[in-house]
Coordinates of C-alpha atoms in Angstrom, one line a residue:
M1 CA 127.6 156.8 88.8
K2 CA 125.1 153.9 89.6
R3 CA 123.3 153.6 92.9
S4 CA 122.1 150.3 94.4
Y5 CA 119.2 149.5 96.8
G6 CA 118.0 146.4 98.6
F7 CA 114.3 145.3 98.3
I8 CA 111.9 145.7 101.2
A9 CA 111.4 142.1 102.5
A10 CA 107.8 142.5 103.6
L11 CA 106.7 143.6 100.1
A12 CA 107.6 140.2 98.7
L13 CA 104.3 139.0 100.0
L14 CA 102.5 141.3 97.6
L15 CA 103.3 139.2 94.6
A16 CA 99.8 137.5 94.5
G17 CA 97.0 140.0 93.9
S18 CA 98.9 143.2 94.6
S19 CA 98.0 146.3 92.6
C20 CA 100.7 148.3 90.9
K21 CA 100.9 152.0 91.8
E22 CA 100.8 154.6 89.1
Q23 CA 102.7 157.9 89.2
P24 CA 100.7 160.8 87.7
V25 CA 103.5 162.0 85.6
E26 CA 103.7 162.1 81.8
L27 CA 106.7 160.0 80.9
P28 CA 108.2 158.4 77.8
T29 CA 107.1 154.8 77.1
A30 CA 109.9 152.3 77.4
I31 CA 109.6 148.8 76.0
L32 CA 111.7 145.8 77.0
S33 CA 114.2 145.3 74.1
S34 CA 116.3 142.5 75.5
F35 CA 116.7 140.3 78.6
S36 CA 119.7 138.3 79.8
F37 CA 120.0 135.9 82.7
C38 CA 123.4 135.3 84.3
G39 CA 125.0 136.8 81.2
K40 CA 123.1 134.8 78.6
S41 CA 120.5 136.3 76.3
T42 CA 117.1 134.6 76.7
S43 CA 113.4 135.3 76.8
V44 CA 111.8 136.7 79.9
N45 CA 109.2 133.9 79.5
S46 CA 111.9 131.2 79.9
V47 CA 112.1 129.3 83.2
P48 CA 115.8 128.3 83.8
V49 CA 116.3 125.4 86.1
N50 CA 119.2 124.1 88.2
V51 CA 120.3 127.7 88.8
P52 CA 123.3 128.1 91.2
L53 CA 122.5 129.5 94.6
E54 CA 125.0 132.4 94.4
G55 CA 126.0 135.0 91.8
V56 CA 122.6 135.1 90.1
Y57 CA 121.8 138.3 88.1
M58 CA 119.5 139.4 85.3
D59 CA 119.5 142.5 83.0
F60 CA 116.3 144.1 81.6
E61 CA 117.3 146.4 78.8
F62 CA 114.7 149.0 77.7
T63 CA 114.3 151.3 74.7
K64 CA 114.6 154.5 76.9
P65 CA 117.0 155.7 79.5
L66 CA 116.0 154.9 83.1
D67 CA 116.1 157.1 86.2
I68 CA 117.3 155.3 89.2
D69 CA 115.9 157.9 91.6
A70 CA 112.4 157.4 90.3
F71 CA 112.3 153.7 91.1
D72 CA 109.8 152.4 93.6
P73 CA 111.0 149.1 95.1
S74 CA 107.5 148.1 95.9
L75 CA 106.8 147.7 92.2
L76 CA 109.4 145.0 91.8
L77 CA 108.0 142.0 93.7
V78 CA 109.6 138.7 94.6
S79 CA 108.2 135.3 95.5
G80 CA 109.9 132.1 96.5
C81 CA 112.4 133.9 98.8
S82 CA 113.0 137.1 100.7
S83 CA 113.3 140.2 98.5
E84 CA 116.2 141.3 100.6
L85 CA 118.3 138.7 98.8
F86 CA 118.3 141.0 95.7
A87 CA 119.6 144.4 94.9
F88 CA 119.0 146.6 91.8
S89 CA 120.8 149.2 89.9
V90 CA 120.7 151.0 86.5
T91 CA 123.7 150.2 84.3
G92 CA 125.2 151.0 80.9
E93 CA 126.4 154.2 79.4
D94 CA 123.0 154.9 78.0
R95 CA 121.4 154.0 81.3
R96 CA 118.7 151.7 79.7
T97 CA 119.4 148.5 81.7
L98 CA 117.9 147.5 85.0
H99 CA 120.3 145.2 86.7
V100 CA 119.0 142.8 89.4
G101 CA 121.4 140.6 91.3
T102 CA 121.7 138.6 94.4
V103 CA 123.5 139.8 97.5
A104 CA 123.3 136.5 99.5
P105 CA 122.7 132.8 98.6
L106 CA 119.3 131.9 97.4
P107 CA 117.3 129.0 98.9
A108 CA 117.9 125.6 97.3
F109 CA 115.4 123.7 95.2
S110 CA 113.0 126.7 95.0
R111 CA 111.0 128.4 92.3
I112 CA 111.7 132.1 92.5
S113 CA 109.7 134.7 90.6
L114 CA 110.3 138.4 90.0
R115 CA 107.4 140.7 88.9
L116 CA 108.0 144.1 87.5
C117 CA 104.7 145.9 87.4
A118 CA 103.5 148.0 84.5
G119 CA 103.2 151.7 85.1
K120 CA 105.3 154.8 85.6
K121 CA 108.5 154.2 87.3
L122 CA 112.3 154.5 86.7
G123 CA 111.4 157.8 84.9
V124 CA 109.6 156.0 82.1
N125 CA 106.2 154.5 81.4
L126 CA 106.3 150.6 81.3
P127 CA 103.3 149.4 79.3
D128 CA 103.8 145.7 80.0
E129 CA 104.0 143.8 83.3
L130 CA 107.1 141.5 83.3
I131 CA 107.4 138.3 85.2
F132 CA 110.5 136.2 85.2
S133 CA 110.9 132.8 87.1
F134 CA 113.7 130.3 87.6
T135 CA 114.3 127.3 89.8
T136 CA 117.4 127.0 91.9
E137 CA 119.5 123.8 92.1
Y138 CA 119.3 121.1 94.6
D139 CA 121.6 121.8 97.5
P140 CA 124.9 120.3 96.1
S141 CA 126.4 119.6 99.5
D142 CA 126.8 116.1 100.9
K143 CA 123.9 114.9 103.0
F144 CA 125.7 111.9 104.5
P145 CA 129.3 111.2 105.5
R146 CA 131.5 109.9 102.8
I147 CA 132.3 106.2 102.8
S148 CA 134.3 104.1 100.4
R149 CA 132.8 103.3 97.1
D150 CA 132.8 99.6 97.9
E151 CA 130.9 100.2 101.1
L152 CA 128.4 102.4 99.4
F153 CA 128.0 99.7 96.6
E154 CA 127.0 97.1 99.1
K155 CA 124.9 99.5 101.2
V156 CA 122.8 100.2 98.0
Q157 CA 122.6 96.5 97.1
K158 CA 121.5 95.4 100.6
A159 CA 118.9 98.1 101.0
A160 CA 117.3 97.1 97.7
F161 CA 117.4 93.5 98.7
L162 CA 115.6 94.2 102.0
Y163 CA 112.5 95.2 99.9
F164 CA 112.2 91.5 98.9
W165 CA 113.2 90.1 102.3
D166 CA 111.6 92.3 104.9
Y167 CA 108.6 93.3 102.7
A168 CA 107.9 89.9 101.1
H169 CA 104.3 88.8 101.3
P170 CA 103.9 86.9 104.6
V171 CA 101.9 84.0 103.2
S172 CA 103.4 83.3 99.8
G173 CA 106.9 84.9 100.3
L174 CA 106.4 86.5 96.8
A175 CA 107.3 90.1 96.1
R176 CA 104.7 92.7 96.5
E177 CA 104.1 94.7 93.3
R178 CA 105.1 97.9 95.1
K179 CA 105.3 99.4 98.6
G180 CA 101.7 99.6 99.7
S181 CA 100.2 97.1 97.3
G182 CA 99.0 94.8 100.1
D183 CA 98.2 91.3 98.9
T184 CA 99.0 92.1 95.2
V185 CA 102.2 90.3 94.3
T186 CA 104.0 90.3 91.0
S187 CA 105.2 87.2 89.1
G188 CA 108.0 88.8 87.2
G189 CA 109.2 90.9 90.2
S190 CA 109.1 87.7 92.2
G191 CA 111.4 86.1 89.7
F192 CA 113.8 89.0 90.3
A193 CA 113.3 88.6 94.0
L194 CA 114.4 84.9 93.9
M195 CA 117.6 85.9 92.1
T196 CA 118.5 88.3 94.9
I197 CA 118.7 85.4 97.4
P198 CA 122.0 84.0 96.2
V199 CA 123.4 87.5 96.3
A200 CA 122.3 87.9 99.9
I201 CA 123.8 84.6 100.9
E202 CA 127.1 85.2 99.2
R203 CA 127.3 88.7 100.8
G204 CA 126.5 87.3 104.3
W205 CA 123.2 89.3 104.7
I206 CA 121.3 86.1 105.4
S207 CA 122.4 82.5 105.9
R208 CA 122.2 79.8 103.2
E209 CA 119.6 78.0 105.4
E210 CA 117.4 81.1 105.7
G211 CA 117.6 81.8 101.9
L212 CA 116.8 78.2 101.1
A213 CA 113.8 78.1 103.4
H214 CA 112.4 81.3 101.9
C215 CA 112.8 79.9 98.4
L216 CA 111.1 76.7 99.3
K217 CA 108.2 78.6 100.7
V218 CA 107.9 80.5 97.4
L219 CA 108.2 77.5 95.2
D220 CA 105.8 75.4 97.3
F221 CA 103.2 78.3 97.0
L222 CA 103.7 78.5 93.2
K223 CA 103.2 74.7 92.9
D224 CA 100.3 74.2 95.3
K225 CA 98.3 77.4 95.2
S226 CA 99.2 79.7 92.2
E227 CA 96.7 79.9 89.3
R228 CA 98.4 79.1 86.0
F229 CA 97.2 79.4 82.4
H230 CA 98.7 76.7 80.2
G231 CA 101.6 76.9 82.6
A232 CA 102.0 80.6 82.6
W233 CA 101.4 82.9 85.6
S234 CA 99.4 86.1 85.5
H235 CA 101.2 89.4 85.9
W236 CA 99.7 89.9 89.3
L237 CA 98.6 87.3 91.8
D238 CA 96.9 87.4 95.2
G239 CA 99.6 86.6 97.7
N240 CA 97.2 84.7 100.0
S241 CA 95.2 82.6 97.5
G242 CA 97.4 82.5 94.4
K243 CA 94.5 83.6 92.2
A244 CA 95.1 85.9 89.2
I245 CA 94.5 89.6 89.7
A246 CA 93.7 91.4 86.5
F247 CA 96.5 93.8 85.4
S248 CA 94.1 95.5 82.9
T249 CA 90.7 94.9 81.5
Y250 CA 91.7 92.0 79.2
D251 CA 94.9 91.1 80.9
D252 CA 93.5 88.7 83.4
G253 CA 95.2 85.4 82.5
G254 CA 98.6 84.2 81.5
D255 CA 101.5 86.6 80.9
L256 CA 104.3 84.9 79.1
V257 CA 106.8 87.6 79.6
E258 CA 106.3 87.9 83.3
T259 CA 106.4 84.1 83.4
A260 CA 109.8 84.1 81.7
F261 CA 111.1 86.5 84.4
M262 CA 109.9 84.1 87.0
I263 CA 111.4 81.1 85.3
Q264 CA 114.7 82.9 84.9
G265 CA 114.8 83.2 88.7
I266 CA 113.7 79.6 89.3
L267 CA 116.4 78.2 87.0
T268 CA 119.0 80.3 88.6
L269 CA 118.0 78.8 92.0
R270 CA 118.1 75.3 90.5
Q271 CA 121.8 75.8 89.7
Y272 CA 122.7 77.7 92.8
F273 CA 121.3 75.3 95.4
S274 CA 123.4 72.4 94.2
H275 CA 124.2 70.7 97.5
S276 CA 123.2 67.1 98.2
D277 CA 121.1 67.7 101.4
E278 CA 117.4 66.9 101.3
D279 CA 116.1 70.4 101.1
E280 CA 118.3 71.5 98.3
I281 CA 117.4 68.3 96.4
R282 CA 113.7 69.1 97.0
L283 CA 114.2 72.7 95.7
R284 CA 115.7 71.5 92.5
A285 CA 112.8 69.1 92.0
L286 CA 110.3 71.8 92.6
A287 CA 112.1 74.1 90.2
T288 CA 112.2 71.5 87.5
E289 CA 108.4 70.8 87.9
L290 CA 107.5 74.4 87.7
W291 CA 109.8 75.0 84.7
E292 CA 108.6 72.0 82.7
G293 CA 105.0 73.0 83.3
V294 CA 105.1 76.2 81.2
E295 CA 103.5 75.5 77.8
W296 CA 105.6 77.9 75.8
S297 CA 104.7 76.4 72.4
W298 CA 101.0 76.7 73.2
Y299 CA 101.4 80.5 73.2
R300 CA 102.1 80.4 69.5
R301 CA 98.3 80.8 69.1
D302 CA 97.3 78.0 66.8
G303 CA 100.9 77.3 65.6
E304 CA 101.9 80.7 64.3
N305 CA 105.6 81.4 64.0
Q306 CA 105.6 83.9 66.9
L307 CA 104.7 83.8 70.6
Y308 CA 102.0 85.9 72.1
W309 CA 102.3 87.8 75.3
H310 CA 98.8 87.1 76.9
W311 CA 96.1 84.5 77.0
S312 CA 92.9 84.6 79.2
P313 CA 90.3 82.0 79.8
N314 CA 87.7 84.8 79.7
V315 CA 88.8 86.7 76.6
E316 CA 91.3 84.3 75.1
W317 CA 93.7 86.2 72.7
K318 CA 91.9 89.5 72.9
M319 CA 95.1 91.4 74.0
N320 CA 96.6 90.3 70.7
M321 CA 100.2 91.2 71.5
P322 CA 102.8 89.3 69.6
I323 CA 106.2 89.2 71.4
R324 CA 108.5 90.9 68.9
G325 CA 111.9 92.5 69.4
W326 CA 113.7 94.6 70.3
N327 CA 112.4 95.0 73.9
E328 CA 112.8 93.3 77.3
A329 CA 111.5 89.9 76.1
L330 CA 114.5 88.1 74.5
I331 CA 114.5 85.8 77.6
V332 CA 111.0 84.5 76.5
Y333 CA 112.3 83.1 73.3
V334 CA 115.5 81.7 74.9
L335 CA 113.5 79.9 77.5
A336 CA 110.9 78.7 75.0
A337 CA 113.6 77.2 72.9
S338 CA 115.2 75.7 76.0
S339 CA 112.1 74.0 77.3
P340 CA 112.4 70.2 77.4
T341 CA 108.6 69.8 77.4
Y342 CA 107.0 72.5 75.2
P343 CA 109.8 73.9 73.0
I344 CA 109.7 76.2 70.0
D345 CA 111.8 75.9 66.8
K346 CA 114.3 78.4 65.6
S347 CA 111.9 79.6 62.9
V348 CA 109.6 80.9 65.6
Y349 CA 112.6 83.0 66.9
D350 CA 113.6 84.2 63.5
E351 CA 110.1 85.0 62.2
G352 CA 108.6 86.0 65.5
W353 CA 111.1 87.7 67.8
A354 CA 113.5 88.9 65.1
N355 CA 110.6 89.6 62.7
G356 CA 112.8 88.5 59.8
G357 CA 115.6 90.8 60.9
A358 CA 113.4 93.9 61.3
L359 CA 114.6 94.3 64.8
R360 CA 118.0 95.6 63.5
N361 CA 118.9 99.2 63.8
G362 CA 122.5 99.9 62.8
R363 CA 122.3 103.7 63.1
N364 CA 124.8 105.9 64.9
F365 CA 123.9 107.9 68.0
F366 CA 126.4 110.0 69.9
G367 CA 129.2 108.3 68.0
V368 CA 128.2 104.7 68.7
T369 CA 126.4 102.2 66.6
L370 CA 123.2 100.7 68.0
P371 CA 122.8 97.2 66.6
L372 CA 119.1 96.6 67.5
G373 CA 115.9 98.2 68.4
Q374 CA 114.4 101.7 68.4
D375 CA 116.4 104.8 67.9
Y376 CA 118.3 105.9 71.0
G377 CA 117.8 102.5 72.5
G378 CA 114.5 102.9 74.3
P379 CA 114.1 102.6 78.1
M380 CA 117.0 101.0 79.9
F381 CA 115.1 98.0 81.2
F382 CA 115.5 96.5 77.7
A383 CA 119.2 96.0 78.7
H384 CA 118.4 94.6 82.1
Y385 CA 115.4 92.3 82.5
S386 CA 116.4 89.6 80.0
F387 CA 120.0 89.9 81.1
L388 CA 119.6 89.4 84.8
G389 CA 120.6 85.7 84.1
L390 CA 121.3 85.7 80.4
D391 CA 125.0 86.7 80.2
P392 CA 125.6 89.1 77.4
R393 CA 129.3 88.9 77.6
H394 CA 130.6 87.4 74.3
L395 CA 127.0 86.4 73.4
K396 CA 126.2 86.6 69.7
D397 CA 123.8 85.4 67.2
A398 CA 122.8 86.3 63.6
Y399 CA 121.4 89.6 64.7
A400 CA 123.8 91.1 67.2
D401 CA 126.7 91.0 69.7
Y402 CA 124.6 91.4 72.9
W403 CA 127.4 92.9 74.9
E404 CA 127.9 95.5 72.2
Q405 CA 124.1 96.1 72.1
N406 CA 123.7 96.7 75.8
C407 CA 126.9 98.8 76.2
A408 CA 125.8 101.0 73.3
H409 CA 122.3 101.3 74.7
A410 CA 123.6 102.4 78.1
F411 CA 126.1 104.8 76.6
I412 CA 123.4 106.5 74.5
N413 CA 121.1 106.8 77.5
W414 CA 123.9 108.4 79.6
K415 CA 125.1 110.6 76.8
Y416 CA 121.6 111.9 76.1
C417 CA 121.1 112.7 79.7
A418 CA 124.5 114.4 80.0
G419 CA 123.4 116.8 77.2
K420 CA 120.1 117.8 78.9
P421 CA 120.9 120.3 81.6
A422 CA 117.5 121.9 81.0
N423 CA 116.0 118.8 82.6
C424 CA 118.5 119.0 85.5
Y425 CA 120.3 115.9 84.1
S426 CA 124.1 115.7 84.0
E427 CA 126.9 113.1 83.7
S428 CA 126.2 112.1 87.2
C429 CA 122.4 112.4 87.1
W430 CA 121.1 110.1 84.4
G431 CA 119.0 107.0 83.7
L432 CA 115.7 106.8 81.8
T433 CA 113.6 103.7 82.2
A434 CA 110.1 102.6 83.2
S435 CA 109.2 104.2 86.6
D436 CA 106.8 106.4 88.4
Y437 CA 106.8 110.0 87.5
S438 CA 104.9 113.1 88.8
K439 CA 101.8 112.3 86.8
G440 CA 101.7 108.5 87.0
Y441 CA 103.8 105.8 85.5
T442 CA 105.7 105.8 82.2
A443 CA 108.5 104.1 80.3
S444 CA 111.0 107.0 80.0
S445 CA 113.6 107.1 77.2
P446 CA 115.3 109.7 75.1
T447 CA 112.2 109.7 72.8
N448 CA 109.8 109.7 75.8
D449 CA 111.5 112.1 78.2
R450 CA 109.3 113.2 81.1
G451 CA 112.1 114.9 83.0
T452 CA 112.4 112.0 85.4
I453 CA 115.3 109.9 86.5
A454 CA 114.9 106.4 87.9
P455 CA 118.0 105.3 89.9
T456 CA 117.5 101.7 88.8
A457 CA 118.4 102.7 85.2
A458 CA 121.9 103.8 86.0
L459 CA 122.6 101.3 88.9
A460 CA 121.5 98.3 86.9
S461 CA 123.7 99.4 84.1
Y462 CA 126.8 98.9 86.3
P463 CA 128.1 96.1 84.1
Y464 CA 128.0 98.2 81.0
L465 CA 129.2 101.7 82.3
P466 CA 130.8 101.1 85.7
E467 CA 132.3 104.6 86.1
Q468 CA 129.1 106.4 85.0
S469 CA 127.0 104.2 87.2
A470 CA 129.3 104.7 90.1
A471 CA 129.1 108.5 89.7
A472 CA 125.3 108.3 89.6
M473 CA 125.2 106.1 92.7
E474 CA 127.3 108.7 94.6
Y475 CA 125.3 111.6 93.4
F476 CA 122.0 109.9 94.2
Y477 CA 123.2 109.1 97.7
Y478 CA 125.4 112.0 98.8
V479 CA 123.6 114.9 97.1
L480 CA 120.0 113.8 96.8
G481 CA 120.0 111.3 99.7
D482 CA 118.1 113.4 102.1
R483 CA 115.0 113.1 99.8
L484 CA 115.8 110.1 97.7
W485 CA 117.2 107.5 100.2
G486 CA 114.8 105.6 102.4
E487 CA 114.2 102.2 104.2
Y488 CA 114.7 100.2 101.0
G489 CA 117.4 102.3 99.4
F490 CA 116.7 104.8 96.6
H491 CA 113.0 105.7 96.0
D492 CA 111.8 104.8 92.6
A493 CA 112.3 108.1 90.7
F494 CA 112.7 111.8 90.9
S495 CA 112.5 115.0 88.8
L496 CA 114.7 117.9 89.8
R497 CA 113.2 119.9 86.9
D498 CA 109.7 119.5 88.4
R499 CA 110.9 119.5 92.0
W500 CA 109.4 116.0 92.6
F501 CA 110.5 112.9 94.5
A502 CA 108.6 109.6 94.5
D503 CA 108.0 107.9 97.8
S504 CA 107.5 104.6 96.1
Y505 CA 109.4 101.3 95.8
I506 CA 108.6 99.0 92.9
A507 CA 109.7 95.3 92.7
I508 CA 110.7 95.3 89.1
D509 CA 113.0 98.3 89.7
Q510 CA 114.4 97.1 93.0
G511 CA 115.4 93.7 91.7
P512 CA 117.8 94.8 88.8
I513 CA 119.7 97.0 91.2
V514 CA 120.7 94.0 93.4
I515 CA 121.2 91.6 90.5
M516 CA 123.0 93.6 87.9
M517 CA 125.3 95.3 90.5
E518 CA 126.3 91.8 91.6
N519 CA 126.8 90.7 88.0
A520 CA 129.1 93.6 87.6
R521 CA 131.1 92.6 90.6
T522 CA 131.2 88.8 90.4
G523 CA 129.0 87.6 87.6
L524 CA 127.2 85.4 90.2
L525 CA 123.7 85.3 88.6
W526 CA 125.1 85.1 85.0
D527 CA 127.3 82.2 85.9
N528 CA 124.5 80.2 87.6
F529 CA 121.9 80.7 85.0
M530 CA 124.2 80.0 82.1
R531 CA 125.3 76.7 83.7
D532 CA 121.8 75.3 83.2
S533 CA 122.0 72.5 80.6
D534 CA 118.5 73.3 79.2
V535 CA 119.4 76.9 78.7
Q536 CA 122.6 75.9 76.9
A537 CA 120.7 73.6 74.6
G538 CA 118.2 76.4 73.8
L539 CA 120.8 78.9 73.0
S540 CA 122.5 76.5 70.7
K541 CA 119.3 75.7 69.0
L542 CA 118.7 79.4 68.3
G543 CA 122.2 79.9 66.8
F544 CA 123.8 81.7 69.7
S545 CA 127.5 81.4 70.3
R546 CA 129.8 82.5 73.2
E547 CA 133.1 83.3 71.6

């Protein structure tokens, strides 16, 4: 017959620095022979995560029979919750197993530790102290009332848009790099910001006149004040003066990739604002002037058959970064080929970007073939940044079908996360891309997994995996929303494994949420960008087809 006792709550506070009491009795030595947690054999040194709040139990099996009457509850200490939530008993025909189980729900999102002191207890001598820890799951209940999926979809889009509208730099109208970055604005993120304006107009969040005025403010600033380097903008600019701000030691001049993201937005506006009134005509003229001023071919560095990412008047080509695929920069080569003033030839695309075909992959991951790039696809922004305007539907060239590429990439990212419960990922909690994480900033992917999910990864994949993206959106909002949702929608990233939530918002993560969700719904940005006659000519030059 087994007997069960509750722990003494006050003694839970003894975990740190408490001394274990010894019983002056000669007893047989018992060594831990096995340990199981919730019915699964594991190591006592493991730290399970995402543990349910109820029905938790563990079994410590020893080499000698135990005596329940000789157990001192003060020698089994608990931290992270009240010890009264647990009870213990001795089980098994041979009476060698100490069973510890919950008698009430555990606190959510908590690290809980149990410490069994060494010494004479349970009728045996335990030579080793045993400490076992686990982390409970995030409270799985809804934090906000349920609304329709369409309502939530637009709520998420609009909140992310407001980062660019309410938090735009007051002088330039450009997008601040991140919440709290002051006068530091981002060129690429501002290109994304411009692309959110047509969405806001079409959704009725702002009027066409308001959106047009804002865009004119931005384009006027870019024309009259922003510093350019052979037509390219720096990664960061001062939102007051337009002067370049160094992104790193040698990255203090032109950034051709960030410039391409800006131009992608500018050309989208040139198509969207197509009316015949004076202000829309002026916007199109400004857009054309800015577009035609980028010296794409100059970034070949002395005529090489590849483009380079950076050039600085102070250190010239010292960054020495050729733009080669597969990554986020396909749009650079498309625009460079499309330029009516400083174009590149197809050979630059084939030898530079495609590296003679070396960008191909062709291997199978989780049952799907990945046409291009690194194994498992890399961070999800590869499938987003170039394709905010560049429509991958039916888009093909000598190297890939780009719809197939991006759908495969998204599926692999989702499937990888769905198979990683140890990181607290699931089919509804997925998305690895560049974002903040608990120790800084990183480009997360299946091959660089820091245990961190960025909502932009799943949300901006809506065109490729609509059901999986919708499930993620609902999980992020309803279950995690009390910590993850804020004034501009979802914060940048979180790690349930590490019990960490960012409080940041970053422009290059906010933009794709608005844009790609709209592309999934209406194709608005795809349709406008792809209408541009210069872009059409460039795609044709590079051998792209849309069949």
